[in-house]
Tab-separated table of N, CA and C in Angstrom:
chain	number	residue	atom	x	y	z
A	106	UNK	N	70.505	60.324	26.954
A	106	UNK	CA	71.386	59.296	26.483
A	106	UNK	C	72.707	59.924	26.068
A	107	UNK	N	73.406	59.463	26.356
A	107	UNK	CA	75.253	59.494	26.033
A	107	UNK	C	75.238	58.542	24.577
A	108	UNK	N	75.338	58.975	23.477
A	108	UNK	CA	75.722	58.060	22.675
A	108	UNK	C	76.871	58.126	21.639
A	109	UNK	N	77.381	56.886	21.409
A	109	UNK	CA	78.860	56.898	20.621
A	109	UNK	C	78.600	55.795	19.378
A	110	UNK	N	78.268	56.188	18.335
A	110	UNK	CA	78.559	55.702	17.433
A	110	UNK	C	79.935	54.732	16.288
A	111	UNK	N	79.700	53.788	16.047
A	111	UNK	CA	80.397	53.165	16.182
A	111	UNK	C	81.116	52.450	14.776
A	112	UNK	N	79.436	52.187	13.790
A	112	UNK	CA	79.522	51.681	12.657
A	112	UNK	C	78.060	51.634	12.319
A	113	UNK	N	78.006	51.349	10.990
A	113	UNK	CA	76.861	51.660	9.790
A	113	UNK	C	76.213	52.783	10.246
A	114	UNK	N	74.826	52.472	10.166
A	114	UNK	CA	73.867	53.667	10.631
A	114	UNK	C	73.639	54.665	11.551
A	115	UNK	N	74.967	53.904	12.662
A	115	UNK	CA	74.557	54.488	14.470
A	115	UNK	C	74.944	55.929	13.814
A	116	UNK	N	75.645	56.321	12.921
A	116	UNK	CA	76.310	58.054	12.958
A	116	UNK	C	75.021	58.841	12.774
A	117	UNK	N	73.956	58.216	12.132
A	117	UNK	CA	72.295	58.935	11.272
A	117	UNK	C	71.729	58.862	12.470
A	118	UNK	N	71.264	57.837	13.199
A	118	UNK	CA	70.486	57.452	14.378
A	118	UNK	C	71.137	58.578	15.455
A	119	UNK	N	72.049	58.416	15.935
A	119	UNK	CA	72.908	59.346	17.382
A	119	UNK	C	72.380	60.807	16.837
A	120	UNK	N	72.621	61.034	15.248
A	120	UNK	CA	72.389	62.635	14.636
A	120	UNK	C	71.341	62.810	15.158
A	121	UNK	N	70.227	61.988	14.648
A	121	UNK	CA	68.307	62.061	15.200
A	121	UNK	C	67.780	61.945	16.313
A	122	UNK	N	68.951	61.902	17.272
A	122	UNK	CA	68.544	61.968	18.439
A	122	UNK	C	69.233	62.753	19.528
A	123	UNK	N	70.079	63.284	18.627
A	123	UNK	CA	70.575	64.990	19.352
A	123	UNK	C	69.951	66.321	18.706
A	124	UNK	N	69.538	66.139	17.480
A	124	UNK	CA	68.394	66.931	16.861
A	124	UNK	C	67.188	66.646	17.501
A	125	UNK	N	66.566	65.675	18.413
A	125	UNK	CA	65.282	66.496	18.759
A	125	UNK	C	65.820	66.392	20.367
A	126	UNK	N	67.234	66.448	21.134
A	126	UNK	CA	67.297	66.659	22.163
A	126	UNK	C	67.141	65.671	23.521
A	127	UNK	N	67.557	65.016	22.712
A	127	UNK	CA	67.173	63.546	23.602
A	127	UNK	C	68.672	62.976	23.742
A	128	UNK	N	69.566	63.355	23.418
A	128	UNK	CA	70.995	62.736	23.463
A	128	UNK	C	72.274	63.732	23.677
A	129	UNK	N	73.197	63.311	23.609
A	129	UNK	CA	74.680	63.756	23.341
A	129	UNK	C	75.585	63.254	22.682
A	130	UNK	N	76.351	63.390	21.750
A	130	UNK	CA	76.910	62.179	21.090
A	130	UNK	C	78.824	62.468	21.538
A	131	UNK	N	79.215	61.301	21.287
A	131	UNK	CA	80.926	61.634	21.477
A	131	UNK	C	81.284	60.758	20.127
A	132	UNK	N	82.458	61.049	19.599
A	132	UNK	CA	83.268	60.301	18.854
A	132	UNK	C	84.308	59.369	19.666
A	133	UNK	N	84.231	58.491	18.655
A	133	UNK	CA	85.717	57.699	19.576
A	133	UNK	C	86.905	58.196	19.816
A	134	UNK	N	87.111	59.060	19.646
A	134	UNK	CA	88.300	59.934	19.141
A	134	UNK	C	88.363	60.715	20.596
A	135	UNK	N	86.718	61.647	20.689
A	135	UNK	CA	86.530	62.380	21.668
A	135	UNK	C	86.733	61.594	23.225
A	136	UNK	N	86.589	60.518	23.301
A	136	UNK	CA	86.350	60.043	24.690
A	136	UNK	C	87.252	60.104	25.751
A	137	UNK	N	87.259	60.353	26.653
A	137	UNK	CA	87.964	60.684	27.192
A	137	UNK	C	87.596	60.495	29.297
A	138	UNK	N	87.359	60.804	29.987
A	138	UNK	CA	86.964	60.762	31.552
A	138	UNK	C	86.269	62.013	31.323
A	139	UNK	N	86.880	63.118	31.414
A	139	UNK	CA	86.903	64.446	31.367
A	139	UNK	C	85.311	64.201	30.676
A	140	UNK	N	85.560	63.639	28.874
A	140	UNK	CA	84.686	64.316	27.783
A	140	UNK	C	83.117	63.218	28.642
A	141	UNK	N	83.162	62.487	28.603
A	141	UNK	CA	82.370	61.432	29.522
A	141	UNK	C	82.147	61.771	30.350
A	142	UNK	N	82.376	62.429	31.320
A	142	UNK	CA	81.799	63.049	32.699
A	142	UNK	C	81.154	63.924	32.393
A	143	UNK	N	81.515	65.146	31.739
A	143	UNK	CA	80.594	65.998	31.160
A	143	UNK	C	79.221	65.947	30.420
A	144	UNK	N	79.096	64.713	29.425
A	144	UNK	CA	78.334	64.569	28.359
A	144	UNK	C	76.978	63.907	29.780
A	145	UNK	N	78.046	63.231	30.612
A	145	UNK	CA	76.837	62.515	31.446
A	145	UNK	C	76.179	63.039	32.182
A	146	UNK	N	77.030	64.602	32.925
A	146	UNK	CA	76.324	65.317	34.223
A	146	UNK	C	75.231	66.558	33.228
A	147	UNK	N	75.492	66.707	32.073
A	147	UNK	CA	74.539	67.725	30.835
A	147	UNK	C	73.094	66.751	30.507
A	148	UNK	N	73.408	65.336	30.434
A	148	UNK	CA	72.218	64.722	30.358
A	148	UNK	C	71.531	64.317	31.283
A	149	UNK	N	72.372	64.250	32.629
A	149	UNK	CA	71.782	63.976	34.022
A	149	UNK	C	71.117	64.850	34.467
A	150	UNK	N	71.428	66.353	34.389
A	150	UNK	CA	71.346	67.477	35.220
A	150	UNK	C	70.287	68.262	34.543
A	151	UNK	N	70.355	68.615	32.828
A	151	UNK	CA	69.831	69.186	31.783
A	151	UNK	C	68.444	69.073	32.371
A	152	UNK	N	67.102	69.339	32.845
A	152	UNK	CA	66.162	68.700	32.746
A	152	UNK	C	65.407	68.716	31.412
A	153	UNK	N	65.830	69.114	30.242
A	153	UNK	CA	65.160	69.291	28.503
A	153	UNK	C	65.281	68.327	28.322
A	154	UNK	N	66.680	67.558	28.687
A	154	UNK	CA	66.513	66.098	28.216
A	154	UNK	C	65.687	65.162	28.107
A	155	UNK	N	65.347	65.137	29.831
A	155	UNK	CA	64.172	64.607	30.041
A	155	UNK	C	62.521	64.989	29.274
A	156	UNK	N	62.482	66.242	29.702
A	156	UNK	CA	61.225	67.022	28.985
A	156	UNK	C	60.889	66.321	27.499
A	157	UNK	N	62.048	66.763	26.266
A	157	UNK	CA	62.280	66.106	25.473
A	157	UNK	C	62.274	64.851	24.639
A	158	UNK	N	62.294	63.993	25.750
A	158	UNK	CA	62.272	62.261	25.288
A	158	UNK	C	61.084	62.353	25.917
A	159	UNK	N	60.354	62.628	27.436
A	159	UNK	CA	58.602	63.092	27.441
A	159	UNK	C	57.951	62.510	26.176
A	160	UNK	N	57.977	63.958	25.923
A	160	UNK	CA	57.570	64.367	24.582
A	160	UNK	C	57.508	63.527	23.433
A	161	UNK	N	58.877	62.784	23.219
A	161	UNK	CA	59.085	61.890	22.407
A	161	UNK	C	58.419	60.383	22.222
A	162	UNK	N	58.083	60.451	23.653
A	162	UNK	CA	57.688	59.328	24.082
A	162	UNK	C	56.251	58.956	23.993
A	163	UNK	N	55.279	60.278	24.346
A	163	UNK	CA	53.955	60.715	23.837
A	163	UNK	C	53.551	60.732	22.406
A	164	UNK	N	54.325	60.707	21.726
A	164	UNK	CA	54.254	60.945	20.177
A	164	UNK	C	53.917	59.008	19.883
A	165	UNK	N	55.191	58.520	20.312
A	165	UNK	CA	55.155	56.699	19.671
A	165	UNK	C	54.024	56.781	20.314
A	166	UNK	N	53.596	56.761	21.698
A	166	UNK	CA	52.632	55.872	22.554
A	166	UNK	C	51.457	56.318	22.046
A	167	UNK	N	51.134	57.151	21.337
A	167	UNK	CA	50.082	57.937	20.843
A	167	UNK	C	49.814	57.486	19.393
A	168	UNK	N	50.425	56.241	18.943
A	168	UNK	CA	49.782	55.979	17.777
A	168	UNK	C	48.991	54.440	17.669
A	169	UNK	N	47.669	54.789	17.206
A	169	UNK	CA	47.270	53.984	17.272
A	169	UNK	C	47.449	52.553	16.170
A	170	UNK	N	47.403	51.412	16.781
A	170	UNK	CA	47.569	50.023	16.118
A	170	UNK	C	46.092	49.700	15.502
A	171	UNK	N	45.997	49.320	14.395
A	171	UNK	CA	45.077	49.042	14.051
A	171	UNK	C	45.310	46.962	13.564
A	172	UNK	N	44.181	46.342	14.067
A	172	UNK	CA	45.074	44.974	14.696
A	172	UNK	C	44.777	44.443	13.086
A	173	UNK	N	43.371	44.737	12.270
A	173	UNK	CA	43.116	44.423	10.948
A	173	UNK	C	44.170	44.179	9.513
A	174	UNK	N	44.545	45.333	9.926
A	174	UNK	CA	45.873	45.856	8.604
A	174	UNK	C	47.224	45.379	9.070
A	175	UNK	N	47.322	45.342	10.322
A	175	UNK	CA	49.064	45.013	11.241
A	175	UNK	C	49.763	43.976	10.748
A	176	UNK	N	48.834	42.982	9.801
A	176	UNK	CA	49.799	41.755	9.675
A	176	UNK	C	49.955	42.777	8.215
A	177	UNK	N	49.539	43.350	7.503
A	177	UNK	CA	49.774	43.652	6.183
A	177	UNK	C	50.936	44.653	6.081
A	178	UNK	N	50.882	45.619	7.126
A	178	UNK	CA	51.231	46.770	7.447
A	178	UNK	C	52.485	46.427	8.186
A	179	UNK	N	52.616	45.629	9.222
A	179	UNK	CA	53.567	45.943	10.322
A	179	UNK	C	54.475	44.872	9.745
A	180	UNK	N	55.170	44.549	10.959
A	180	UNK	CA	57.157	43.823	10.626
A	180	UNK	C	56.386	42.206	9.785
A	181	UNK	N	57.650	42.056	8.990
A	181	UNK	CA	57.729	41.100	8.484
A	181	UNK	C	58.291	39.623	8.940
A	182	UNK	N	58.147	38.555	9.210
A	182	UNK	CA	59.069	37.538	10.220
A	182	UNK	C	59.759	36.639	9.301
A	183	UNK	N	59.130	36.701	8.039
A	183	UNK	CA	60.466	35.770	6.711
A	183	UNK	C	61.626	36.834	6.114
């Protein structure tokens, strides 16, 4: 992922997801053709990236739901 943060939280979120290697981040400041072509052919080309979000991806899919507790436990809808 190419990501650009924008407002509130995205600056924490984009951080947590170039710390475990799953992203690239630009500033608005940074953008540019040049800075954008680059960030895209490092995440295209990189294969860790991929490896990486793998990985990442094995971790969520790997937890189990338990359907008993989920209404107690999981998202709220009020």
């Amino acid at each position: 992922m190419v990501m650009l943060p924008l407002f509130g939280d995205q600056a924490d979120n984009v951080q947590r997801m170039v710390a475990r290697g799953v992203a690239e981040s630009l500033t608005i400041a940074d953008v540019t053709t040049t800075t954008l072509l680059e960030a895209l052919n490092k995440v295209i080309y990189d294969k860790s990236y991929k490896a990486n979000m793998m990985k990442l991806s094995a971790v969520l899919l790997d937890r189990r739901l338990n359907l008993l507790t989920w209404p107690s436990s999981g998202p709220s809808l009020s």
